[in-house]
Tab-separated table of C-alpha atoms in Angstrom:
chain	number	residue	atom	x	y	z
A	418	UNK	CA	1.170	16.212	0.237
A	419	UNK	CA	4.169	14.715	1.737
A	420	UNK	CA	1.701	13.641	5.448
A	421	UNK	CA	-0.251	12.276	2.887
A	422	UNK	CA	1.676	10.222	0.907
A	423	UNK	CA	3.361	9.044	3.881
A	424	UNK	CA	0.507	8.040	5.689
A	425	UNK	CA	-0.950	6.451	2.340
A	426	UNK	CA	2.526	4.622	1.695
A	427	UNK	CA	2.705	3.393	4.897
A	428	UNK	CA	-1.037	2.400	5.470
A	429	UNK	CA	-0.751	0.709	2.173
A	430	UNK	CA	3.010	-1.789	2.756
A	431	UNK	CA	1.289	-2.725	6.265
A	432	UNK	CA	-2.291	-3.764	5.076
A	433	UNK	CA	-0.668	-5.487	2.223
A	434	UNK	CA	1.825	-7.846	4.182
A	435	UNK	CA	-0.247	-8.025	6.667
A	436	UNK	CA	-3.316	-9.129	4.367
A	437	UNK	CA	-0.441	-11.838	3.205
A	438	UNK	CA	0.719	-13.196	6.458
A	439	UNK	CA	-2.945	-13.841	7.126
A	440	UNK	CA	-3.692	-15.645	4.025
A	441	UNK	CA	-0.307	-18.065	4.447
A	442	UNK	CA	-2.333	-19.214	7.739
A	443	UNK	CA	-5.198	-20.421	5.123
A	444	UNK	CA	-5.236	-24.501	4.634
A	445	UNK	CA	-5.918	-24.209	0.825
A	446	UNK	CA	-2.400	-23.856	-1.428
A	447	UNK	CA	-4.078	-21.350	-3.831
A	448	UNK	CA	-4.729	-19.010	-0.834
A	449	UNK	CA	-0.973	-19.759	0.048
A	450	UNK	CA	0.020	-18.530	-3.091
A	451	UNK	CA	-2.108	-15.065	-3.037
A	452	UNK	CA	-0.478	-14.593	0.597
A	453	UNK	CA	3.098	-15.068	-1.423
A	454	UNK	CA	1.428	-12.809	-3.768
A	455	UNK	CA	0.589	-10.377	-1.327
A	456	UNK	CA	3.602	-10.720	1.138
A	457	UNK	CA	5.923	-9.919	-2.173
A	458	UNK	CA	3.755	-6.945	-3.706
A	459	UNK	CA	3.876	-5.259	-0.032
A	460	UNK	CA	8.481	-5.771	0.614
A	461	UNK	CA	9.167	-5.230	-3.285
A	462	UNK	CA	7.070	-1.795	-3.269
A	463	UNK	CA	8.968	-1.318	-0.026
A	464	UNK	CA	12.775	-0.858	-1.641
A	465	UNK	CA	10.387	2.017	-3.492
A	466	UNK	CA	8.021	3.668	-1.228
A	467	UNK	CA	10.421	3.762	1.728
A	468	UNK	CA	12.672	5.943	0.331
A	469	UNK	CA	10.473	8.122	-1.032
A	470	UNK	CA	8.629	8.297	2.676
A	471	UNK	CA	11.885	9.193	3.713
A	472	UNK	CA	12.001	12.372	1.003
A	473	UNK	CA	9.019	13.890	1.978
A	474	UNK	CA	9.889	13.596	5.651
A	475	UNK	CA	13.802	14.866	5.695
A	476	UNK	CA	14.946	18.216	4.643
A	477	UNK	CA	16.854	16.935	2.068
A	478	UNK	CA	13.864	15.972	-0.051
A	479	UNK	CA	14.052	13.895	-3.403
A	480	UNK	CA	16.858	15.394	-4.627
A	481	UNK	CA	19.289	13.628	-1.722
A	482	UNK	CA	17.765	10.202	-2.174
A	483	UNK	CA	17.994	9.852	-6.448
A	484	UNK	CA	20.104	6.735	-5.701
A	485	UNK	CA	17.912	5.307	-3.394
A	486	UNK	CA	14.645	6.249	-5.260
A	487	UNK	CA	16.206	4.566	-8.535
A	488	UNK	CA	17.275	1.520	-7.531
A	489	UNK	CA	13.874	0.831	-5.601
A	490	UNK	CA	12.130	1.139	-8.921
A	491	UNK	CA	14.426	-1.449	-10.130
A	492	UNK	CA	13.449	-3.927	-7.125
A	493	UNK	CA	9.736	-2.661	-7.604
A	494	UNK	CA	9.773	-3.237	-11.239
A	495	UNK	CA	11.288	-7.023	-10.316
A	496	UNK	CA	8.831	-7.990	-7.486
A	497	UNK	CA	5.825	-6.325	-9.729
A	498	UNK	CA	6.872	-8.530	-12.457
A	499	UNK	CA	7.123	-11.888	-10.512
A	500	UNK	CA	3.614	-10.757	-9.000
A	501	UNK	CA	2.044	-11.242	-12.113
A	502	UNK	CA	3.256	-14.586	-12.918
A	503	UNK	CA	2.459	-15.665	-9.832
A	504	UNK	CA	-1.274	-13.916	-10.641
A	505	UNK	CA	-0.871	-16.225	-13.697
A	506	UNK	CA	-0.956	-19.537	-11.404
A	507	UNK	CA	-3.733	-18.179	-9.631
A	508	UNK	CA	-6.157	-17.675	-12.511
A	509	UNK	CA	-4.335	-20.838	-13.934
A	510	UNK	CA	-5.681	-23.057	-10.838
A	511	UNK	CA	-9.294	-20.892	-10.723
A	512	UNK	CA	-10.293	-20.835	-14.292
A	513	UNK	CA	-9.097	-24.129	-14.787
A	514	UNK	CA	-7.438	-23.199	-17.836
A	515	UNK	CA	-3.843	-25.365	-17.810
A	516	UNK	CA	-2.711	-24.440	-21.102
A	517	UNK	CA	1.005	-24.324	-21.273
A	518	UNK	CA	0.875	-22.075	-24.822
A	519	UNK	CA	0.235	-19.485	-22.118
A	520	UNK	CA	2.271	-20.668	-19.589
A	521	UNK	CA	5.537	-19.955	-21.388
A	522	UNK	CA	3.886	-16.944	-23.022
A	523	UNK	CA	3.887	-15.228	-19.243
A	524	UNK	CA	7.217	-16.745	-18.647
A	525	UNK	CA	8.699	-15.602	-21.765
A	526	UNK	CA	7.149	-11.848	-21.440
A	527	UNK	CA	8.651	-12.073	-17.787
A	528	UNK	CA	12.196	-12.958	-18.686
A	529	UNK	CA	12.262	-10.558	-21.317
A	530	UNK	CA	10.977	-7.549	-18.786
A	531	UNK	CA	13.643	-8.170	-16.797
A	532	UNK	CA	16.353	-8.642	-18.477
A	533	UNK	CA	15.286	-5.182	-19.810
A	534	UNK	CA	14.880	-4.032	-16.423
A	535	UNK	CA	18.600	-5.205	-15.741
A	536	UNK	CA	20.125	-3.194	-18.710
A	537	UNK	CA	22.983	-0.389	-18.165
A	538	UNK	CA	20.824	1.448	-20.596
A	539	UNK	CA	18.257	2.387	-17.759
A	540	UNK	CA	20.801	4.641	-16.050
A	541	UNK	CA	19.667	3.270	-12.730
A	542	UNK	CA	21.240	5.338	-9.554
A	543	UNK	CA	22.127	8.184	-12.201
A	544	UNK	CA	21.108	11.845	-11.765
A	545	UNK	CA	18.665	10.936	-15.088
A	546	UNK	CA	16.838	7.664	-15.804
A	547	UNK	CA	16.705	6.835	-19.303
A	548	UNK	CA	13.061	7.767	-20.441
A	549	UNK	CA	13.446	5.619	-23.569
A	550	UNK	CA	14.576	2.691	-21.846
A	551	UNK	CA	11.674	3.252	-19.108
A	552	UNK	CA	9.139	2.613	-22.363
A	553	UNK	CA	11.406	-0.359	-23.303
A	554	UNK	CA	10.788	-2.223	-20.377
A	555	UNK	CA	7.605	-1.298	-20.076
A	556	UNK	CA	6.444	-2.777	-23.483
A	557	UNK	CA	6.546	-6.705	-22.374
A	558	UNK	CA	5.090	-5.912	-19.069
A	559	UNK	CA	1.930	-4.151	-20.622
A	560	UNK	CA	1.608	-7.075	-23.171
A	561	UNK	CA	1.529	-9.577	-20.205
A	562	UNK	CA	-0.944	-7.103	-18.416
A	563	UNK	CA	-3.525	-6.915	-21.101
A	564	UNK	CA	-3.221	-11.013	-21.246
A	565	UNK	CA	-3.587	-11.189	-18.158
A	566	UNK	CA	-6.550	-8.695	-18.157
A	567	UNK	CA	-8.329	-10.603	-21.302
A	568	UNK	CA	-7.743	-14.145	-19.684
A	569	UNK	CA	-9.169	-12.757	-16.466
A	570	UNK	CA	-12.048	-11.005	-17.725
A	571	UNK	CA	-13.179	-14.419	-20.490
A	572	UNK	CA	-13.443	-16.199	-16.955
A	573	UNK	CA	-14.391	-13.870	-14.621
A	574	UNK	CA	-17.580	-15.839	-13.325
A	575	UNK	CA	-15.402	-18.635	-11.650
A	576	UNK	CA	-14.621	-18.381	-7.545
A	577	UNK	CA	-11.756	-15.380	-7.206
A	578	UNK	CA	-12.076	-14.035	-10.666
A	579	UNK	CA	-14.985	-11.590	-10.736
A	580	UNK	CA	-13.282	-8.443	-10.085
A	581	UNK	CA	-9.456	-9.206	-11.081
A	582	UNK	CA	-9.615	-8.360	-14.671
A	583	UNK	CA	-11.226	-4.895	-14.037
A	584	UNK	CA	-8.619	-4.086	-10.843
A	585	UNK	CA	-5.371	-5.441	-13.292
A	586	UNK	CA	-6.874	-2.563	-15.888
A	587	UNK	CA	-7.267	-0.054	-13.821
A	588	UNK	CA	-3.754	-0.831	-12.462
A	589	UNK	CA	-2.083	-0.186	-15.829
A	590	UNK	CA	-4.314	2.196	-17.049
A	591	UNK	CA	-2.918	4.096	-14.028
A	592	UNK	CA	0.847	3.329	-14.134
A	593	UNK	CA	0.944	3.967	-18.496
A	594	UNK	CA	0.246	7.622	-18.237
A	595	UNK	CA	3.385	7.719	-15.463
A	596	UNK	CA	5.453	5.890	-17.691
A	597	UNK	CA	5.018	8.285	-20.545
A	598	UNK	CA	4.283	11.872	-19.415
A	599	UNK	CA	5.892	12.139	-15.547
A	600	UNK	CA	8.989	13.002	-16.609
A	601	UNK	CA	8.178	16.189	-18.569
A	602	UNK	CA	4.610	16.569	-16.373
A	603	UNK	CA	5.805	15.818	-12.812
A	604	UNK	CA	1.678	16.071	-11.595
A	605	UNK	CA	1.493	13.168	-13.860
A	606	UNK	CA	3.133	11.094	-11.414
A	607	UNK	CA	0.208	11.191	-8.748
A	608	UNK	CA	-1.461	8.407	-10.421
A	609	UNK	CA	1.145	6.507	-8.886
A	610	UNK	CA	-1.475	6.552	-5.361
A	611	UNK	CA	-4.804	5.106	-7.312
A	612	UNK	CA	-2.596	2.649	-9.424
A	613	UNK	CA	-1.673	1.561	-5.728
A	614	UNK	CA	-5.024	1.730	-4.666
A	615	UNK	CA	-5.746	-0.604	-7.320
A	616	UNK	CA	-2.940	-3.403	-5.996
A	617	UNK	CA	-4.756	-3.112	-2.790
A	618	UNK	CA	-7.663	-3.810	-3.794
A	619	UNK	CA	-6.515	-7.258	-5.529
A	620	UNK	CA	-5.561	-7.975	-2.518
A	621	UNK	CA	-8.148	-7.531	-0.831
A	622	UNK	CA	-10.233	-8.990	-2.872
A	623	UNK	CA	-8.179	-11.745	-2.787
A	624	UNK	CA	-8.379	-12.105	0.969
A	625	UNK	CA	-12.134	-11.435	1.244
A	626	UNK	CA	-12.706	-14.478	-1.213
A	627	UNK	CA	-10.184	-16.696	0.910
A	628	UNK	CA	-10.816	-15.771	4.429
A	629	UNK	CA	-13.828	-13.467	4.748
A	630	UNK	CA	-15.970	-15.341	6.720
A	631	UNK	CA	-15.610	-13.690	10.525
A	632	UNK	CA	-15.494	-16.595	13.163
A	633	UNK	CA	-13.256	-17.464	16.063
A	634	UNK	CA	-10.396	-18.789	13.846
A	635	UNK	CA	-10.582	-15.218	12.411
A	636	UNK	CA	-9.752	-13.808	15.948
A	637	UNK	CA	-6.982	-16.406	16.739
A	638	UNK	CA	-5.348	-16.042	12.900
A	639	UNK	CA	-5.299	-12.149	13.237
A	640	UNK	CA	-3.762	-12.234	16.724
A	641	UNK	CA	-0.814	-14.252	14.998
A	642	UNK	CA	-0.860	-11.811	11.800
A	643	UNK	CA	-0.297	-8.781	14.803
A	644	UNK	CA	2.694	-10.934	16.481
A	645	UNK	CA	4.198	-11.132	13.501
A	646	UNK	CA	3.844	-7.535	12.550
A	647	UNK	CA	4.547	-6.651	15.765
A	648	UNK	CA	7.808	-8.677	15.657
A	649	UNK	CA	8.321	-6.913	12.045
A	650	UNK	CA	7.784	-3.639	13.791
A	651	UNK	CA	10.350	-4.282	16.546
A	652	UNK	CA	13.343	-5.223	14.068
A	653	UNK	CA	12.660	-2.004	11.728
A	654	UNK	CA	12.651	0.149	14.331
A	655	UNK	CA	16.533	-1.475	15.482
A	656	UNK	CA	17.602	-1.451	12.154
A	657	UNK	CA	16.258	1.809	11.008
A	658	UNK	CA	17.552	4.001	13.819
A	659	UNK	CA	20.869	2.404	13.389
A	660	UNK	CA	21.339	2.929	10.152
A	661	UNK	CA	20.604	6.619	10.915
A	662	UNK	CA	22.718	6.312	14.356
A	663	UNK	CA	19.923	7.362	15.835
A	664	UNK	CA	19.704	7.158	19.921
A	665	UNK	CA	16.468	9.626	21.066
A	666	UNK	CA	13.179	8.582	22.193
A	667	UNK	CA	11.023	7.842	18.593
A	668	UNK	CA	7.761	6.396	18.186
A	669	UNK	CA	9.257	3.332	16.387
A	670	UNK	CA	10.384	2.283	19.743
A	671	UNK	CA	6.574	2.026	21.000
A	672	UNK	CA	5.026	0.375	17.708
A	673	UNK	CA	6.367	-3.389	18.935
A	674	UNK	CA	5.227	-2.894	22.321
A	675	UNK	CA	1.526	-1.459	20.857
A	676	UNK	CA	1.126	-3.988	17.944
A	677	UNK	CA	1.719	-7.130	20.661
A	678	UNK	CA	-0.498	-5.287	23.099
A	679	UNK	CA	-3.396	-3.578	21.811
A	680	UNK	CA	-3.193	-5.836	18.750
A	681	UNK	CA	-1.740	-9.616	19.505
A	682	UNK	CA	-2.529	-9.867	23.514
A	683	UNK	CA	-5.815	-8.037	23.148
A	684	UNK	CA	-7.063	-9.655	20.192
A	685	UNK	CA	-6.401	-13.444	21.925
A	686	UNK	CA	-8.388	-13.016	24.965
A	687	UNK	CA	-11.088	-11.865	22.533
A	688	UNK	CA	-10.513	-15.278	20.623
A	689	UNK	CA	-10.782	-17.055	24.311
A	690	UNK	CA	-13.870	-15.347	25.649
A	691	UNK	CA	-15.802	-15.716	22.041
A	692	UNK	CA	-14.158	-19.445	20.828
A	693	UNK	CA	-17.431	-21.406	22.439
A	694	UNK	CA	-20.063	-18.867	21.267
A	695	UNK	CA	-22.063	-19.930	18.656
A	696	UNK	CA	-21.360	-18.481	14.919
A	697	UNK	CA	-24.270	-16.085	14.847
A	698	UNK	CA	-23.108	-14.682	18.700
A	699	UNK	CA	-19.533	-14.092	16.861
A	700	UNK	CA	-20.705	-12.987	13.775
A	701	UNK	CA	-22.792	-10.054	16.052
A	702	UNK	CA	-19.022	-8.746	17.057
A	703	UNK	CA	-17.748	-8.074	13.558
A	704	UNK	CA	-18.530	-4.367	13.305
A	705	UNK	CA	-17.485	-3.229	16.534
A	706	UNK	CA	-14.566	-5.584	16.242
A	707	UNK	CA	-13.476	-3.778	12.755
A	708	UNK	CA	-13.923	-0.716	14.412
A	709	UNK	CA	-11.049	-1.326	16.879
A	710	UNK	CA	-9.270	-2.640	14.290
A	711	UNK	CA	-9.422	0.492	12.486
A	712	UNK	CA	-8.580	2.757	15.122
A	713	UNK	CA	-5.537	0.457	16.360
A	714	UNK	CA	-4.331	0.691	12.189
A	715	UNK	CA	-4.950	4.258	12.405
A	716	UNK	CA	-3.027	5.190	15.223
A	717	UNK	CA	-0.353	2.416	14.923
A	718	UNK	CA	0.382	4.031	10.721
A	719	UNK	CA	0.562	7.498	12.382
A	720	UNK	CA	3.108	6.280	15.031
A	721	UNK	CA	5.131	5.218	12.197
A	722	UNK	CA	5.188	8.641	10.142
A	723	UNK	CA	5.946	10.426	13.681
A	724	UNK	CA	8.852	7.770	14.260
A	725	UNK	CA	10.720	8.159	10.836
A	726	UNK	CA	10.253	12.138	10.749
A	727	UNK	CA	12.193	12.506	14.348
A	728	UNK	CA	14.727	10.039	13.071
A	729	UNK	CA	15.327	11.755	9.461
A	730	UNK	CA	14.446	15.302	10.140
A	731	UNK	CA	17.197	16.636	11.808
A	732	UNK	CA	14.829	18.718	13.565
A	733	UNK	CA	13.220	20.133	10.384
A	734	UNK	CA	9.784	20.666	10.489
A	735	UNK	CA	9.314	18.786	7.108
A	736	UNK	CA	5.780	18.126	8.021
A	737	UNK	CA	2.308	19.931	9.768
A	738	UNK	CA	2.985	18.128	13.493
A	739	UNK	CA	-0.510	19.258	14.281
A	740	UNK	CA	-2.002	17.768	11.386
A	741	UNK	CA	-0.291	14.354	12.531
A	742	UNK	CA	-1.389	14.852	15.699
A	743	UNK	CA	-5.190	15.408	14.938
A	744	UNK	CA	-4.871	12.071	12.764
A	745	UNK	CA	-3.640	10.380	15.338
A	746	UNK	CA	-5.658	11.290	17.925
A	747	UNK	CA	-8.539	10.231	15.967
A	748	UNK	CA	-7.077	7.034	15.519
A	749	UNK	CA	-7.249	6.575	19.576
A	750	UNK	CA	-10.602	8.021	19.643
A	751	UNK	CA	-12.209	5.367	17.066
A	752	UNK	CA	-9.415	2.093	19.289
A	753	UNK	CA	-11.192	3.541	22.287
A	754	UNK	CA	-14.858	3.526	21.490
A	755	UNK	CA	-13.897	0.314	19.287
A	756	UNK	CA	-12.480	-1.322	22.564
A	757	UNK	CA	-15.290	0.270	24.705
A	758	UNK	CA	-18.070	-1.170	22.243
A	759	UNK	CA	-16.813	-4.668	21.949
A	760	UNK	CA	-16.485	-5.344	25.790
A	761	UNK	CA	-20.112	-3.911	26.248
A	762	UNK	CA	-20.607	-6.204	23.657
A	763	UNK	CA	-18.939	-9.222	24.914
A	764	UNK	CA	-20.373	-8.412	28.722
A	765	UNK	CA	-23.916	-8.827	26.948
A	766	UNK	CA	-22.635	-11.623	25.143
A	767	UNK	CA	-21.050	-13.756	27.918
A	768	UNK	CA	-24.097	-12.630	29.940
A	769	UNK	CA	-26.346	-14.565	27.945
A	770	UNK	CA	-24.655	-17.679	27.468
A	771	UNK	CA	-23.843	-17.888	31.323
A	772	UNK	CA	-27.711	-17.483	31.822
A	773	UNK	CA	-28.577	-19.920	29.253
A	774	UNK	CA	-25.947	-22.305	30.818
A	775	UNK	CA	-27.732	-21.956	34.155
A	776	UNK	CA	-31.331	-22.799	32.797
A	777	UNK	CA	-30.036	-25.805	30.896
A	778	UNK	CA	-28.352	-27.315	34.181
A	779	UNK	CA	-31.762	-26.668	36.050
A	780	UNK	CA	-33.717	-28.214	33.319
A	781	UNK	CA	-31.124	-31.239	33.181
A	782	UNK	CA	-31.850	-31.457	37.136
A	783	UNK	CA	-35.677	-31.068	37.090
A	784	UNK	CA	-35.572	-34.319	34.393
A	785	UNK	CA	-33.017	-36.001	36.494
């Protein structure tokens, strides 16, 4: 349970801001926004999922991290909140549907949840959370949820609404049951990973309506989405190990160095070889492309688990190391045949066009 979660966690805050950053690089403002959207759904669930990475992985477990743990919920329930509104301007601009009744309905519901959030009440950091007050502030959020899930789902045939009503119910009907039973049914609490699930997949969603047609751009835009990352990676890797005063060899060290290769270097001479091909020749690459893509994800999420467990574990073996080590090796396997496939591919590719090229100058010469 705690490999998995971590993995999961971490798979999840990466594809997330990473979905983001690609969608700010979008020319329309709506997909702007869902790359805001994104970008803050992915660092708000952060201040919560982080530490609770960090549990599983260090000896100490939940029970040495309450403060931590507690006062990313209060973040998480912040960021969650401000996602929604900002889901409110989305449908708002898609639907069409500029009534300000509504409008300062959201924003009311909002103000209210946090300001409830905010309360001494809550018992944030303490060694017990108020349950009460967790139903409290739960009560305006829900309300703004099952608007937000009615509005959706009344104008779910226009562009970018189809599946968001259904996702934002399966989101809640998720979290409620945590809400009300986790603290007296602990197993309760694993709904937490499909609610999740179901964020991602508004995202993606999101993305796929925005930017999933695969061209050349697509190449050049995620080679910027990896520098960023990769940049990302690099500064949490300093920062983290720091914190810890932490001066060993660690995985994190090799993430920056692996997201700008593999990722940002590799996937820009892709972009230069393919940027002349015609859209059907590109289109050909998408599977094999996604493959390495996959495997790089893979591998690069693994390196992260292995990097925070040296730093935190004190030399506890918190987790299965073999188990890690399978998972990652099957990430390399799937970046290697990925990597393999799509310069066989590319070879045939280039291939092609540079015989075509020839033919065209010899016909150009025989009319000449």
């Amino acid at each position: 349970m705690q490999l998995g979660e971590s993995l999961f966690d971490i798979g999840y805050l990466a594809l997330v801001i990473a979905l983001g950053i690609r969608l700010l690089l979008e020319n329309s403002k709506e997909a702007k926004l869902f790359g805001i959207m994104a970008i803050l759904l992915g660092v708000g669930d952060s201040f919560h999922l982080l530490p609770r990475i960090i549990s599983h992985l260090s000896p100490g477990g939940f029970g040495a991290h309450t403060v931590a743990l507690s006062w990313g919920k209060v973040v998480t329930s912040i960021t969650m909140t401000i996602f929604y509104v900002l889901y409110y301007y989305f449908y708002r601009k898609q639907s069409g549907n500029y009534d300000n009744k509504k409008k300062i309905l959201v924003y009311s519901l909002a103000i209210i949840r946090i300001i409830l959030v905010a309360m001494p009440e809550n018992n944030w950091g303490g060694a017990h959370e108020s349950y009460q007050w967790g139903i409290y502030r739960n009560i305006p959020f829900l309300i703004m949820g099952i608007l937000l899930i009615i509005w959706s789902y009344k104008e779910k045939e226009k562009p970018g609404l189809k599946n968001m009503w259904w996702l934002i119910l399966l989101s809640f009907a998720f979290y409620i049951p945590v809400v009300l039973f986790a603290d007296k049914y602990p197993a309760v609490g694993a709904l937490m990973m499909p609610k999740t699930l179901a964020y991602l997949f508004i995202v993606v969603f999101g993305f796929k309506y925005f930017a999933g047609q695969f061209r050349a751009s697509s190449l050049l835009a995620t080679s910027f989405t990896m520098l960023v990352m990769g940049i990302f990676a690099g500064a949490f890797s300093r920062e983290f190990t720091k914190y810890y005063g932490f001066d060993g060899d660690t995985y994190l060290k090799l993430i920056h160095t692996h997201t700008l290769a593999l990722g940002f270097l590799v996937v820009m001479g892709i972009y230069f070889i393919v940027r002349n091909f015609d859209e059907e020749n590109i289109l050909s690459l998408k599977k094999v492309y996604h493959t390495y893509i996959t495997g790089l994800a893979i591998t690069i999420i693994t390196m992260f688990v292995k990097g925070i467990f040296t730093v935190v574990s004190d030399g506890v073996d918190t987790i299965n190391l073999n188990a890690i080590a399978g998972i990652a090796g099957i990430g390399h396997i799937i970046t290697t045949i990925g990597i393999i496939c799509l310069m066989l591919k590319l070879y045939k590719l280039e291939s092609g066009n540079s015989f075509g090229n020839k033919l065209e100058n010899k016909k150009g010469l025989a009319i000449n």
